[in-house]
C-alpha cells in the first residue's frame, strides 16, 4: 500500500505523531475501529489562505512578465480567498473575533508580504506540486510557495500568531526540488504575523535555513513516519504494539495543540493521553 505524505505533515509530526497520523491516515484509522472527530477550520488558517492567494497571484504575474502586478490585484485575491474560506463553519479567536477583522488582517498582511518580500523574489516556479518516492511505499508530496532563481532558493510563506518549527517541511521541499533536477542551495521561510487589528502590522520577515540540515531533518522524520505506519499496519512485537493500536504513534499531551479545538483525535478511542489519572 502506498502512503502519500505531504511536506507540511513533517513539521506537525515532530509535535505530536498521533495527531498528525489522525489527519494523514484518517480512513485507515477509522477502518481499524476508531471514530475521529471532525473539526471546523480556524480563522487563522483562513487568513493564511488569503495571504497565500495574494502572494500566488503576485508571483505568477512576475514570473509571466517580470514585473509585480498592481497592489490592488493582490488585495482582491486575498479578499476573495478569505470570503470563500469563511463561508462555511469557521472558529474565530481572540486576535480575529469576527469576519471584518479577518479581512483587515488579510489585506494588511498581504501588503506587508508584498512590500517586504515580493521585490526580492525572482520566481522559477510558483505553487508547483512535486512528488517523489521517499522510501518504498512512501510518496512525499509538496507544494512550496515558490522556487526562486536567487541563490537557488525554495521559499515558503508562513502566517500566524507566532512562528512555528518548519525546518523538516522546508527540507522536504528542497529534496523534492532536487529530485526534479532543480539546484537548491538555500531554503527561506517568509513569515507574516497575524496580530489584533488594534495593533500595528509587523513587517514581513525572512528566515534562512541550512539546506543540508533541513534535508537531514526531513529524512529523519520520514523514516520515523515509515516505521510508525508499518507498526500500525503489521504490529511491532518489540514495542508491544498490535496492528491497529494507537501506540504505533506516540502522543504528546504537552503539545500546545492538544485540545478538542485543534486535534481530531482528542478524547476519542484513538487518543486519551490528555486525561488525568483520576478522570474516568
Tab-separated table of C-alpha atoms in Angstrom:
chain	number	residue	atom	x	y	z
A	1	UNK	CA	0.000	0.000	0.000
A	2	UNK	CA	1.322	3.428	-0.949
A	3	UNK	CA	1.009	6.275	1.532
A	4	UNK	CA	1.237	9.898	0.435
A	5	UNK	CA	2.878	12.153	2.995
A	6	UNK	CA	2.568	15.876	2.465
A	7	UNK	CA	5.587	18.006	3.233
A	8	UNK	CA	3.547	20.056	5.694
A	9	UNK	CA	2.920	16.891	7.743
A	10	UNK	CA	6.599	16.576	8.621
A	11	UNK	CA	6.704	19.600	10.909
A	12	UNK	CA	3.404	18.638	12.574
A	13	UNK	CA	4.672	15.105	13.115
A	14	UNK	CA	7.510	16.250	15.350
A	15	UNK	CA	4.963	17.934	17.658
A	16	UNK	CA	2.541	15.008	18.002
A	17	UNK	CA	2.780	11.912	15.786
A	18	UNK	CA	-0.649	10.627	16.809
A	19	UNK	CA	-2.418	13.868	15.942
A	20	UNK	CA	-0.566	14.017	12.630
A	21	UNK	CA	-1.491	10.402	11.890
A	22	UNK	CA	-5.162	11.186	12.578
A	23	UNK	CA	-5.039	13.734	9.778
A	24	UNK	CA	-2.754	11.807	7.419
A	25	UNK	CA	-4.357	8.344	7.732
A	26	UNK	CA	-7.924	9.092	8.775
A	27	UNK	CA	-9.530	6.434	6.566
A	28	UNK	CA	-7.197	3.675	7.781
A	29	UNK	CA	-7.579	4.654	11.415
A	30	UNK	CA	-11.366	4.684	11.165
A	31	UNK	CA	-11.285	1.343	9.360
A	32	UNK	CA	-9.395	-0.029	12.373
A	33	UNK	CA	-12.399	0.893	14.533
A	34	UNK	CA	-11.533	4.360	15.814
A	35	UNK	CA	-14.007	7.227	15.337
A	36	UNK	CA	-12.174	10.521	14.856
A	37	UNK	CA	-13.668	13.962	15.337
A	38	UNK	CA	-14.340	16.484	12.560
A	39	UNK	CA	-13.054	19.974	13.237
A	40	UNK	CA	-14.132	23.320	11.785
A	41	UNK	CA	-11.475	25.485	10.169
A	42	UNK	CA	-9.764	28.038	12.370
A	43	UNK	CA	-9.836	31.655	11.264
A	44	UNK	CA	-6.035	31.764	11.358
A	45	UNK	CA	-5.901	29.214	8.549
A	46	UNK	CA	-8.468	31.209	6.561
A	47	UNK	CA	-6.431	34.400	6.872
A	48	UNK	CA	-3.311	32.469	5.905
A	49	UNK	CA	-5.023	31.127	2.785
A	50	UNK	CA	-5.933	34.682	1.819
A	51	UNK	CA	-2.346	35.898	2.145
A	52	UNK	CA	-1.137	32.910	0.131
A	53	UNK	CA	-3.635	33.770	-2.614
A	54	UNK	CA	-2.273	37.311	-2.768
A	55	UNK	CA	1.291	36.011	-2.952
A	56	UNK	CA	0.445	33.473	-5.643
A	57	UNK	CA	-1.173	35.972	-8.000
A	58	UNK	CA	1.692	38.411	-7.435
A	59	UNK	CA	4.479	35.944	-8.159
A	60	UNK	CA	2.634	34.302	-11.042
A	61	UNK	CA	2.433	37.688	-12.742
A	62	UNK	CA	6.077	38.381	-12.016
A	63	UNK	CA	7.019	35.001	-13.493
A	64	UNK	CA	4.988	35.796	-16.600
A	65	UNK	CA	6.014	39.421	-17.168
A	66	UNK	CA	8.975	40.131	-14.904
A	67	UNK	CA	7.041	42.847	-13.055
A	68	UNK	CA	4.862	42.932	-9.960
A	69	UNK	CA	1.148	43.468	-10.631
A	70	UNK	CA	-0.750	46.379	-9.033
A	71	UNK	CA	-1.176	46.000	-5.283
A	72	UNK	CA	-4.965	46.055	-5.699
A	73	UNK	CA	-4.786	42.791	-7.669
A	74	UNK	CA	-3.207	41.050	-4.693
A	75	UNK	CA	-5.689	42.600	-2.283
A	76	UNK	CA	-8.615	41.466	-4.432
A	77	UNK	CA	-7.235	37.929	-4.498
A	78	UNK	CA	-6.803	37.956	-0.720
A	79	UNK	CA	-10.319	39.283	-0.157
A	80	UNK	CA	-11.923	36.701	-2.464
A	81	UNK	CA	-9.982	33.805	-0.928
A	82	UNK	CA	-10.864	34.890	2.599
A	83	UNK	CA	-14.566	35.212	1.888
A	84	UNK	CA	-14.615	31.765	0.333
A	85	UNK	CA	-12.684	30.295	3.286
A	86	UNK	CA	-15.020	31.696	5.947
A	87	UNK	CA	-18.233	30.989	4.028
A	88	UNK	CA	-18.542	27.671	5.851
A	89	UNK	CA	-18.031	26.893	9.528
A	90	UNK	CA	-15.049	28.725	10.971
A	91	UNK	CA	-13.845	29.282	14.530
A	92	UNK	CA	-12.812	32.837	15.372
A	93	UNK	CA	-10.291	33.627	18.094
A	94	UNK	CA	-9.072	36.429	20.341
A	95	UNK	CA	-6.919	38.106	17.676
A	96	UNK	CA	-9.584	37.678	14.987
A	97	UNK	CA	-13.023	37.809	16.647
A	98	UNK	CA	-15.112	38.447	13.509
A	99	UNK	CA	-15.116	38.391	9.708
A	100	UNK	CA	-14.450	42.110	9.324
A	101	UNK	CA	-11.332	41.826	11.497
A	102	UNK	CA	-10.158	38.877	9.395
A	103	UNK	CA	-10.453	40.937	6.232
A	104	UNK	CA	-8.497	43.855	7.681
A	105	UNK	CA	-5.766	41.452	8.795
A	106	UNK	CA	-5.607	39.588	5.494
A	107	UNK	CA	-5.274	42.780	3.454
A	108	UNK	CA	-2.601	44.374	5.579
A	109	UNK	CA	-0.677	41.099	5.847
A	110	UNK	CA	-0.789	40.789	2.056
A	111	UNK	CA	0.565	44.337	1.827
A	112	UNK	CA	3.331	43.517	4.313
A	113	UNK	CA	4.374	40.496	2.254
A	114	UNK	CA	4.264	42.468	-1.000
A	115	UNK	CA	6.306	45.346	0.414
A	116	UNK	CA	8.876	43.279	2.270
A	117	UNK	CA	9.263	40.017	0.336
A	118	UNK	CA	7.945	40.217	-3.224
A	119	UNK	CA	10.517	42.678	-4.657
A	120	UNK	CA	13.428	40.336	-3.840
A	121	UNK	CA	11.898	37.191	-5.349
A	122	UNK	CA	12.624	36.083	-8.911
A	123	UNK	CA	10.409	33.022	-9.326
A	124	UNK	CA	11.183	29.971	-11.406
A	125	UNK	CA	8.041	28.087	-10.345
A	126	UNK	CA	5.039	29.180	-8.286
A	127	UNK	CA	2.971	26.711	-6.210
A	128	UNK	CA	4.011	23.757	-8.352
A	129	UNK	CA	3.289	20.404	-6.721
A	130	UNK	CA	6.137	17.906	-6.855
A	131	UNK	CA	6.111	14.255	-5.802
A	132	UNK	CA	8.768	11.588	-5.342
A	133	UNK	CA	9.091	8.216	-3.627
A	134	UNK	CA	10.995	8.949	-0.428
A	135	UNK	CA	11.010	5.358	0.851
A	136	UNK	CA	9.450	2.164	-0.535
A	137	UNK	CA	5.684	2.683	-0.390
A	138	UNK	CA	6.030	6.239	0.948
A	139	UNK	CA	5.493	9.093	-1.517
A	140	UNK	CA	6.481	12.596	-0.473
A	141	UNK	CA	4.259	15.317	-1.933
A	142	UNK	CA	4.876	19.013	-1.551
A	143	UNK	CA	3.949	22.375	-2.975
A	144	UNK	CA	6.331	25.100	-1.847
A	145	UNK	CA	5.077	28.604	-2.446
A	146	UNK	CA	7.887	29.425	-4.836
A	147	UNK	CA	11.159	28.115	-6.196
A	148	UNK	CA	13.217	31.220	-6.806
A	149	UNK	CA	16.159	31.983	-9.025
A	150	UNK	CA	18.024	33.997	-6.434
A	151	UNK	CA	20.533	31.753	-4.674
A	152	UNK	CA	18.686	28.660	-5.927
A	153	UNK	CA	16.188	29.039	-3.137
A	154	UNK	CA	12.981	27.303	-2.094
A	155	UNK	CA	10.701	29.697	-0.235
A	156	UNK	CA	7.671	29.002	1.900
A	157	UNK	CA	5.270	31.594	3.270
A	158	UNK	CA	4.016	31.161	6.826
A	159	UNK	CA	1.476	33.261	8.675
A	160	UNK	CA	0.150	33.154	12.201
A	161	UNK	CA	0.275	34.423	15.738
A	162	UNK	CA	3.830	33.114	16.130
A	163	UNK	CA	6.498	31.363	14.118
A	164	UNK	CA	6.449	27.605	14.235
A	165	UNK	CA	9.095	24.956	13.610
A	166	UNK	CA	9.118	24.220	9.892
A	167	UNK	CA	12.641	23.009	9.188
A	168	UNK	CA	11.596	19.451	8.177
A	169	UNK	CA	8.953	20.860	5.817
A	170	UNK	CA	11.475	23.140	4.114
A	171	UNK	CA	13.854	20.201	3.840
A	172	UNK	CA	11.107	18.215	2.132
A	173	UNK	CA	10.613	20.971	-0.437
A	174	UNK	CA	14.346	21.067	-1.064
A	175	UNK	CA	14.534	17.293	-1.522
A	176	UNK	CA	11.618	17.357	-3.949
A	177	UNK	CA	13.129	20.187	-5.994
A	178	UNK	CA	16.470	18.407	-6.130
A	179	UNK	CA	14.792	15.148	-7.172
A	180	UNK	CA	13.229	17.006	-10.097
A	181	UNK	CA	16.553	18.425	-11.272
A	182	UNK	CA	16.336	21.869	-9.641
A	183	UNK	CA	19.506	23.068	-7.935
A	184	UNK	CA	18.750	24.248	-4.398
A	185	UNK	CA	21.304	25.977	-2.207
A	186	UNK	CA	19.108	27.837	0.281
A	187	UNK	CA	15.754	27.438	1.989
A	188	UNK	CA	13.856	30.518	3.112
A	189	UNK	CA	10.863	30.814	5.415
A	190	UNK	CA	8.935	34.053	4.898
A	191	UNK	CA	6.800	34.928	7.918
A	192	UNK	CA	3.978	37.449	8.232
A	193	UNK	CA	2.483	37.785	11.700
A	194	UNK	CA	-1.256	37.916	12.363
A	195	UNK	CA	-1.914	40.374	15.163
A	196	UNK	CA	-5.042	42.003	16.564
A	197	UNK	CA	-6.449	44.785	14.407
A	198	UNK	CA	-5.739	47.399	17.080
A	199	UNK	CA	-2.015	46.578	16.894
A	200	UNK	CA	0.358	47.759	14.172
A	201	UNK	CA	1.110	45.184	11.491
A	202	UNK	CA	4.696	43.895	11.914
A	203	UNK	CA	6.938	43.871	8.850
A	204	UNK	CA	7.382	40.595	6.996
A	205	UNK	CA	10.436	38.566	7.985
A	206	UNK	CA	12.673	36.144	6.102
A	207	UNK	CA	14.486	33.372	7.973
A	208	UNK	CA	17.097	31.332	6.106
A	209	UNK	CA	17.637	27.650	6.889
A	210	UNK	CA	20.647	25.467	6.191
A	211	UNK	CA	19.570	23.225	3.330
A	212	UNK	CA	21.641	20.224	4.366
A	213	UNK	CA	20.341	20.330	7.930
A	214	UNK	CA	16.767	20.777	6.729
A	215	UNK	CA	17.024	17.815	4.382
A	216	UNK	CA	18.524	15.620	7.113
A	217	UNK	CA	15.635	16.620	9.396
A	218	UNK	CA	13.107	15.807	6.669
A	219	UNK	CA	14.532	12.330	6.036
A	220	UNK	CA	14.708	11.582	9.772
A	221	UNK	CA	11.010	12.389	10.157
A	222	UNK	CA	10.094	10.417	7.030
A	223	UNK	CA	11.885	7.342	8.391
A	224	UNK	CA	10.018	7.731	11.688
A	225	UNK	CA	6.693	8.032	9.847
A	226	UNK	CA	7.513	4.940	7.792
A	227	UNK	CA	8.364	2.873	10.890
A	228	UNK	CA	5.221	4.031	12.717
A	229	UNK	CA	2.951	3.264	9.766
A	230	UNK	CA	4.389	-0.246	9.491
A	231	UNK	CA	3.862	-0.756	13.231
A	232	UNK	CA	0.241	0.358	12.875
A	233	UNK	CA	-0.425	-1.953	9.922
A	234	UNK	CA	1.532	-5.018	10.968
A	235	UNK	CA	2.281	-4.559	14.661
A	236	UNK	CA	5.632	-4.259	16.402
A	237	UNK	CA	6.289	-7.011	18.968
A	238	UNK	CA	9.436	-5.279	20.241
A	239	UNK	CA	7.374	-2.245	21.224
A	240	UNK	CA	4.407	-4.339	22.369
A	241	UNK	CA	2.174	-2.819	19.681
A	242	UNK	CA	-0.518	-4.874	17.976
A	243	UNK	CA	-1.834	-3.996	14.499
A	244	UNK	CA	-4.271	-1.087	14.565
A	245	UNK	CA	-3.265	0.166	18.002
A	246	UNK	CA	-2.861	3.897	18.725
A	247	UNK	CA	0.525	3.337	20.363
A	248	UNK	CA	2.040	2.732	16.940
A	249	UNK	CA	2.199	6.539	17.050
A	250	UNK	CA	3.492	8.387	20.099
A	251	UNK	CA	1.210	11.004	21.638
A	252	UNK	CA	2.284	14.352	23.070
A	253	UNK	CA	-0.248	15.606	25.629
A	254	UNK	CA	2.113	18.523	26.385
A	255	UNK	CA	1.662	19.935	22.884
A	256	UNK	CA	0.050	23.380	22.753
A	257	UNK	CA	-2.367	21.915	20.205
A	258	UNK	CA	-3.518	19.090	22.485
A	259	UNK	CA	-7.140	20.162	22.880
A	260	UNK	CA	-10.582	19.477	21.496
A	261	UNK	CA	-10.204	22.636	19.429
A	262	UNK	CA	-7.165	21.551	17.428
A	263	UNK	CA	-6.981	17.760	17.439
A	264	UNK	CA	-9.357	15.329	15.677
A	265	UNK	CA	-8.112	12.525	17.951
A	266	UNK	CA	-8.656	14.344	21.255
A	267	UNK	CA	-10.986	12.432	23.575
A	268	UNK	CA	-11.591	9.588	21.121
A	269	UNK	CA	-10.563	5.956	21.373
A	270	UNK	CA	-7.581	6.901	19.203
A	271	UNK	CA	-6.153	9.167	21.903
A	272	UNK	CA	-7.000	9.760	25.558
A	273	UNK	CA	-3.498	10.670	26.680
A	274	UNK	CA	-4.575	14.155	27.743
A	275	UNK	CA	-6.725	12.730	30.542
A	276	UNK	CA	-5.560	12.900	34.142
A	277	UNK	CA	-5.329	9.655	36.100
A	278	UNK	CA	-8.369	10.475	38.220
A	279	UNK	CA	-10.552	11.195	35.195
A	280	UNK	CA	-12.915	8.414	34.054
